[in-house]
CSV table of C-alpha atoms in Angstrom, one decimal:
chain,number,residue,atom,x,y,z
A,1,UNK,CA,-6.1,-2.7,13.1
A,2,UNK,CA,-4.4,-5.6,14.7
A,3,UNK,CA,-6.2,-8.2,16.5
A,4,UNK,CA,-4.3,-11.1,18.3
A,5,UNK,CA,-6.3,-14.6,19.1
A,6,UNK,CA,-3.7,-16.0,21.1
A,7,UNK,CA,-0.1,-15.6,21.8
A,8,UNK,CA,1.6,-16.6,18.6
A,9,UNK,CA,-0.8,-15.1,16.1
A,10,UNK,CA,-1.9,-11.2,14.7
A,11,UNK,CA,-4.7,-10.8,12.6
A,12,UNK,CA,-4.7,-7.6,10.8
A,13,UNK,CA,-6.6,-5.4,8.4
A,14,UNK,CA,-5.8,-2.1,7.0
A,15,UNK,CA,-6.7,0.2,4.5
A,16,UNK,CA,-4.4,3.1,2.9
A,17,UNK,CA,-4.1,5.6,0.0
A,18,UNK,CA,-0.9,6.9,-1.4
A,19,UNK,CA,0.6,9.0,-4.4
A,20,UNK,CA,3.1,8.4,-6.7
A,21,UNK,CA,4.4,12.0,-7.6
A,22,UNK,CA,5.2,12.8,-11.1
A,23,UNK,CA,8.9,12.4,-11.8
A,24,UNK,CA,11.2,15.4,-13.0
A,25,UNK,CA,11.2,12.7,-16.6
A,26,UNK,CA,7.5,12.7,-16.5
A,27,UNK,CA,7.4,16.3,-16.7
A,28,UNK,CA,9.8,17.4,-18.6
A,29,UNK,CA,10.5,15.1,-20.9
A,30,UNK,CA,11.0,16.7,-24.7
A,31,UNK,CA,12.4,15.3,-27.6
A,32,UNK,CA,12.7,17.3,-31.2
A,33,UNK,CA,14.6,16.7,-34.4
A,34,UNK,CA,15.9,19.5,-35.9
A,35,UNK,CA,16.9,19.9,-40.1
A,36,UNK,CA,20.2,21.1,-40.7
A,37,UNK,CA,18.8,25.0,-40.9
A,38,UNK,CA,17.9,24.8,-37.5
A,39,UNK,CA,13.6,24.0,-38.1
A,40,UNK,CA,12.3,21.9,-36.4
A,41,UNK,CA,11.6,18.7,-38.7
A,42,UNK,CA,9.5,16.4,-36.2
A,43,UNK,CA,8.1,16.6,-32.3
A,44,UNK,CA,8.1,14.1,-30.8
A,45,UNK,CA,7.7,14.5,-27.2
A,46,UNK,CA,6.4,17.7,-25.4
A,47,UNK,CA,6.4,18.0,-22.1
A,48,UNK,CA,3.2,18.3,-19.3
A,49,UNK,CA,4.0,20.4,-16.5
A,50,UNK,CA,0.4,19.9,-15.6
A,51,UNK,CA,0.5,16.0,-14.8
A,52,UNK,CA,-1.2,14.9,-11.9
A,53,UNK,CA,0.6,12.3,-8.8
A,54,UNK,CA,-0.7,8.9,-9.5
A,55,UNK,CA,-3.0,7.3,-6.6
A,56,UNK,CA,-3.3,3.4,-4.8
A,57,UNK,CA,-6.0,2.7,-2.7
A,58,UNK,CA,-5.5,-0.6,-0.5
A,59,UNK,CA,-7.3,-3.0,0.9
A,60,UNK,CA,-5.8,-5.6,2.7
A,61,UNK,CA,-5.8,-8.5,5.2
A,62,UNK,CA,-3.2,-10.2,7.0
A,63,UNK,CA,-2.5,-13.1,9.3
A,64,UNK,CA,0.9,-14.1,11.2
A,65,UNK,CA,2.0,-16.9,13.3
A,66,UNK,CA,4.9,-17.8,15.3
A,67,UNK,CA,5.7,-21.7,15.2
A,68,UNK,CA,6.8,-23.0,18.8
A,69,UNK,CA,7.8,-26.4,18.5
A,70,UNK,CA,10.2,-24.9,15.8
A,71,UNK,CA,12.0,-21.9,15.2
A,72,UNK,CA,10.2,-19.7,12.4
A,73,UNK,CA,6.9,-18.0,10.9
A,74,UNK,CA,4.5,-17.3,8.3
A,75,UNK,CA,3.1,-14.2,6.9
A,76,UNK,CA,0.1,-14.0,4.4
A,77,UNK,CA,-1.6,-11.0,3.2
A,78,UNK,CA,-4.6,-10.8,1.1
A,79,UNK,CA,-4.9,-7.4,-0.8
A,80,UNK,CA,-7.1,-5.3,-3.4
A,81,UNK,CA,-5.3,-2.5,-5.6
A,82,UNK,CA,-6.8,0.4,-7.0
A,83,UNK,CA,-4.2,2.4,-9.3
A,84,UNK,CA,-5.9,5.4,-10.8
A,85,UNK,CA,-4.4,8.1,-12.5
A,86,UNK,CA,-0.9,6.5,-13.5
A,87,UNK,CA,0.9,8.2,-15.9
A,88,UNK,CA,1.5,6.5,-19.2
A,89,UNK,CA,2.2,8.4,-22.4
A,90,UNK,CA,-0.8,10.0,-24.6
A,91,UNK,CA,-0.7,11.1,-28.4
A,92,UNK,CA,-2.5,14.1,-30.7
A,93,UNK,CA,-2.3,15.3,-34.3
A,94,UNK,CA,0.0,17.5,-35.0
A,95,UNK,CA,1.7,19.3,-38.7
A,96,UNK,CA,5.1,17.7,-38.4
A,97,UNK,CA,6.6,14.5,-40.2
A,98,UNK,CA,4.7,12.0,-38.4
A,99,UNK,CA,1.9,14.0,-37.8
A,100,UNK,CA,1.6,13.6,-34.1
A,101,UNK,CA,3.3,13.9,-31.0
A,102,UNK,CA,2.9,12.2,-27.4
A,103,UNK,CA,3.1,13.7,-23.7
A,104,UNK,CA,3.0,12.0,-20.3
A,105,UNK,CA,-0.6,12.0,-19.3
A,106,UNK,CA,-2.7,10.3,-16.1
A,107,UNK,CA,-4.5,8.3,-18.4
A,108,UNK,CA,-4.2,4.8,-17.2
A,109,UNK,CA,-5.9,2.6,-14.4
A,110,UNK,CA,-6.2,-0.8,-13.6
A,111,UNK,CA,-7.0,-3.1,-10.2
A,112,UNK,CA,-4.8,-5.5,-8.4
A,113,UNK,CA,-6.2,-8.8,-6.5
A,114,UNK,CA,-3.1,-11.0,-4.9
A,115,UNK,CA,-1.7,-12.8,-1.9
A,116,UNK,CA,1.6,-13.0,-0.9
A,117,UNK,CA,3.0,-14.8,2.0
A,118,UNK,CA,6.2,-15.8,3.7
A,119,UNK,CA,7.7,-18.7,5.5
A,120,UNK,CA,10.7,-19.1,7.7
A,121,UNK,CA,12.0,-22.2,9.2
A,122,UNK,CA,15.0,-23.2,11.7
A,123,UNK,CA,15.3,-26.5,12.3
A,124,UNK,CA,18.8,-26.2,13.1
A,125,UNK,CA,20.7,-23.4,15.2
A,126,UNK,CA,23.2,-23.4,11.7
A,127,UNK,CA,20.2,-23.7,9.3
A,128,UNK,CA,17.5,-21.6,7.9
A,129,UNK,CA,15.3,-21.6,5.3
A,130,UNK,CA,13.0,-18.5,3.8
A,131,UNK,CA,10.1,-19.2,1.4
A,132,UNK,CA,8.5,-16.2,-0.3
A,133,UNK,CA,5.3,-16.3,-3.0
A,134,UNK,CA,2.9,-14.2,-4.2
A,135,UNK,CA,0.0,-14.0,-6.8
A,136,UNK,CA,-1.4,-10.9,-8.4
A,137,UNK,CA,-4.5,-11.0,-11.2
A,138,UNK,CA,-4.4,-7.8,-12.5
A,139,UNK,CA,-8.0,-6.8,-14.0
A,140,UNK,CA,-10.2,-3.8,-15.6
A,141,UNK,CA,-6.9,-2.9,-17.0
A,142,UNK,CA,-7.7,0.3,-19.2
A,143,UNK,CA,-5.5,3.3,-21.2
A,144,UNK,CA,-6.0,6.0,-23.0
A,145,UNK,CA,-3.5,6.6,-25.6
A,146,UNK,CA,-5.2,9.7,-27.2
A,147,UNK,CA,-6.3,10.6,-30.3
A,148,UNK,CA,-3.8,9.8,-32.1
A,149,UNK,CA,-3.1,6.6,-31.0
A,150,UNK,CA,-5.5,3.5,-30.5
A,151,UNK,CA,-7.7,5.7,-28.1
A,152,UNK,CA,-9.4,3.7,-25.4
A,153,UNK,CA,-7.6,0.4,-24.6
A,154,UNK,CA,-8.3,-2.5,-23.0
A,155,UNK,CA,-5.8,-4.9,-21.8
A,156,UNK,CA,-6.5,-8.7,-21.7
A,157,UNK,CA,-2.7,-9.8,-21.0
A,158,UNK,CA,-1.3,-9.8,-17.3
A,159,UNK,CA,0.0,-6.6,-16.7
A,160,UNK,CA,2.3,-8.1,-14.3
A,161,UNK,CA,3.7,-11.2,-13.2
A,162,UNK,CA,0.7,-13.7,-12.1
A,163,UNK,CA,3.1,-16.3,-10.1
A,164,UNK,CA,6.6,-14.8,-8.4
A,165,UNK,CA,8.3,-16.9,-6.0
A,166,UNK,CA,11.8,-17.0,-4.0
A,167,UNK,CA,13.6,-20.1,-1.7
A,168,UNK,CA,16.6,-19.2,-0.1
A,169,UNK,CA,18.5,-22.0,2.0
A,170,UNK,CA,21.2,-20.9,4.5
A,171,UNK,CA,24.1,-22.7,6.4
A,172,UNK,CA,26.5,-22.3,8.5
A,173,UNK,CA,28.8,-25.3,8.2
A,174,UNK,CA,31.5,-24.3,10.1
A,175,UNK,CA,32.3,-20.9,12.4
A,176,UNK,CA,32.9,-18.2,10.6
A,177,UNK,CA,31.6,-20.0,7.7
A,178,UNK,CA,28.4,-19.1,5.8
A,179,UNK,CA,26.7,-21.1,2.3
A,180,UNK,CA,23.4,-19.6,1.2
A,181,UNK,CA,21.8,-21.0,-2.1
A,182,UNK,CA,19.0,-19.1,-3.7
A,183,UNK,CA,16.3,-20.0,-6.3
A,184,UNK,CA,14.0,-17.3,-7.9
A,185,UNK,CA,11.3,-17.6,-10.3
A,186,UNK,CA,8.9,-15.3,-12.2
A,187,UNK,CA,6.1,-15.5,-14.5
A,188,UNK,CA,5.5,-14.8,-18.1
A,189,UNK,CA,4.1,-11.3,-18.5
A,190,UNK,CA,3.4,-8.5,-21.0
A,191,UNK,CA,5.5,-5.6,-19.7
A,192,UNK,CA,3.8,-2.0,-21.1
A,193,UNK,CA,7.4,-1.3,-22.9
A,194,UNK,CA,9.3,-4.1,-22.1
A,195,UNK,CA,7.1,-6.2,-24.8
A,196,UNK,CA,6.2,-10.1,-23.6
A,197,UNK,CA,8.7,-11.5,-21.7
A,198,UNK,CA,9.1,-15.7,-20.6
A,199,UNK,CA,8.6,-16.9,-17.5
A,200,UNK,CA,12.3,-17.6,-16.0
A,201,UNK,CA,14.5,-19.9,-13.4
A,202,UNK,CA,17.8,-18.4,-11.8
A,203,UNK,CA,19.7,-20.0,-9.4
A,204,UNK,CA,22.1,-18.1,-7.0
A,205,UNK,CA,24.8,-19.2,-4.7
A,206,UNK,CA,26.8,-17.7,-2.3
A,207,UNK,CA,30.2,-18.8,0.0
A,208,UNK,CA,31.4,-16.6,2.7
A,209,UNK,CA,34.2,-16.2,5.2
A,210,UNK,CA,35.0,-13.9,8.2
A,211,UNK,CA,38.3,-13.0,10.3
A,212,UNK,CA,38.8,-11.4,12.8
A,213,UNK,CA,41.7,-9.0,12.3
A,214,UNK,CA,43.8,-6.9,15.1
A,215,UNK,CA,42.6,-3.9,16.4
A,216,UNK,CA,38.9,-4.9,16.4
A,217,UNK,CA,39.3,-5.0,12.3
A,218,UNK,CA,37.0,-7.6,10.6
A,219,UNK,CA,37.8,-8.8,6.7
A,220,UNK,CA,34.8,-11.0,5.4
A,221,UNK,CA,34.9,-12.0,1.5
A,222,UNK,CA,32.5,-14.3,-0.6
A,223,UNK,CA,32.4,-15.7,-4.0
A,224,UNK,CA,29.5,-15.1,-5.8
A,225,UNK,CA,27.1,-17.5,-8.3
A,226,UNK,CA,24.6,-15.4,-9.7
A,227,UNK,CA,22.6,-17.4,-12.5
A,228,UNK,CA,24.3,-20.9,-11.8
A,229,UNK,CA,22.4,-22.9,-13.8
A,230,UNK,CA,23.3,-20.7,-17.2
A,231,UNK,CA,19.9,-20.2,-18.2
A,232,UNK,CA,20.0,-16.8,-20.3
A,233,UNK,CA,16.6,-14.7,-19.5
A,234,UNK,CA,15.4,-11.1,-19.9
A,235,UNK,CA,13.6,-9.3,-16.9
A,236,UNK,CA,12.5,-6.2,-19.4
A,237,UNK,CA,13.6,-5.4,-22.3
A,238,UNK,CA,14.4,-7.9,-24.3
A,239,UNK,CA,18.5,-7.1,-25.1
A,240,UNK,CA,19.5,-6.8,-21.8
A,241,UNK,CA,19.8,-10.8,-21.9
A,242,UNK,CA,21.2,-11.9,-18.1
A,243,UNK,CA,23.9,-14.4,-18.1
A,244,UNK,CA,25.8,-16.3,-15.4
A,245,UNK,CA,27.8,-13.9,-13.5
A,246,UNK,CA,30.8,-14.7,-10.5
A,247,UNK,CA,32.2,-11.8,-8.3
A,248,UNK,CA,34.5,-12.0,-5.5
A,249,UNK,CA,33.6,-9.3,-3.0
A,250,UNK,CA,35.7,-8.4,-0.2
A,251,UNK,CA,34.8,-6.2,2.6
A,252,UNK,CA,37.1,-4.8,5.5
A,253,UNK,CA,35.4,-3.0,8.7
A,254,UNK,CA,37.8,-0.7,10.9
């Protein structure tokens, strides 16, 4: 439902539910090592044909306002998640090496409570700048890992990222010219496999040309500064370290 006060503003609340289904992994997933006869030595994974699709129920409020005496807007929403039903892996006994065995199972739920919001200015025809943020408190966090595992958990540590933000600055400093420079930043967090992971800077930057070629052709290449600053981080797991990068990318349209 969309309400609007004035000319330059929308109110808005909403409410949805949607389902995750089950991936082809989640439900088929098998793993078994074998002895050298051909017997089966140790399952590990089996898979659950009968999973269910995870649900989100949301709640949420908005507000958005175009600025007049300068080019740009902002964008918050206020929101409540419900996940219920998410799939997460579940263990029993069993007679082999290890003397259990795990399957995918809906057997995890937990509740979301954030704000997000954007901001986009242009001061100058040749200049604009985009600020994005948002919060999430992730609560009532709670998994079943079966039997054979710790059986009913309860999570204390952020699920996700508390504090994720993003600045990107762009100008055009001459025709056909373009410089954008980027600045990212995400919380410490306790991933579910992923393990605990730092909170981390990285710094992007971006230079970019177009000609115009005959025939209506158009050739448009950039160099590329993806983590400028150096500053090694992991987004998941923790040996998949990112470095700086540089790319040149060119691009021809005919």
């Amino acid at each position: 439902m969309n309400y609007r006060p004035d000319e330059q503003s929308v109110i808005r609340t909403s409410y949805s539910q949607a389902y995750r289904m089950p991936s082809l992994l989640d439900k088929n997933s098998q793993s078994i090592i074998y002895d050298p006869a051909g017997d089966v030595l140790d399952t590990i994974v089996i898979p659950n044909p009968n999973i269910d699709p995870e649900r989100i129920k949301t709640a949420e409020i908005g507000y958005y306002r175009a600025f007049q005496s300068i080019s740009g807007h902002f964008d918050l929403r206020i929101f409540v998640e419900d996940i219920d039903n998410a799939i997460s892996s579940y263990r029993v006994p069993d007679t082999d090496l290890d003397s259990r065995l795990r399957y995918s199972a809906n057997a995890t739920s937990w509740r979301n409570n954030g704000a997000e919001f954007q901001l986009r200015l242009q001061p100058l025809e040749r200049l604009w700048v985009l600020l994005n943020y948002s919060y999430i408190n992730t609560t009532d966090f709670l998994r079943d890992e079966g039997p054979a595992g710790h059986g009913l958990v309860r999570e204390r540590k952020p699920r996700s990222p508390e504090h994720t933000a993003s600045l990107l600055l762009n100008y055009n400093f001459a025709p056909r010219w373009d410089f954008s420079l980027a600045q990212y930043y995400m919380d410490d967090v306790q991933w579910g496999e992923g393990g605990y992971r730092d909170s981390y800077n990285r710094t992007d930057a971006r230079l970019a040309k177009e000609w115009n070629l005959p025939a209506g052709q158009r050739l448009s290449g950039a160099l590329i500064f993806q983590n400028l600053l150096g500053n090694k981080y992991a987004e998941f797991y923790p040996y998949n370290e990112f470095d700086q990068r540089t790319y040149l990318q060119l691009q021809l349209e005919f």
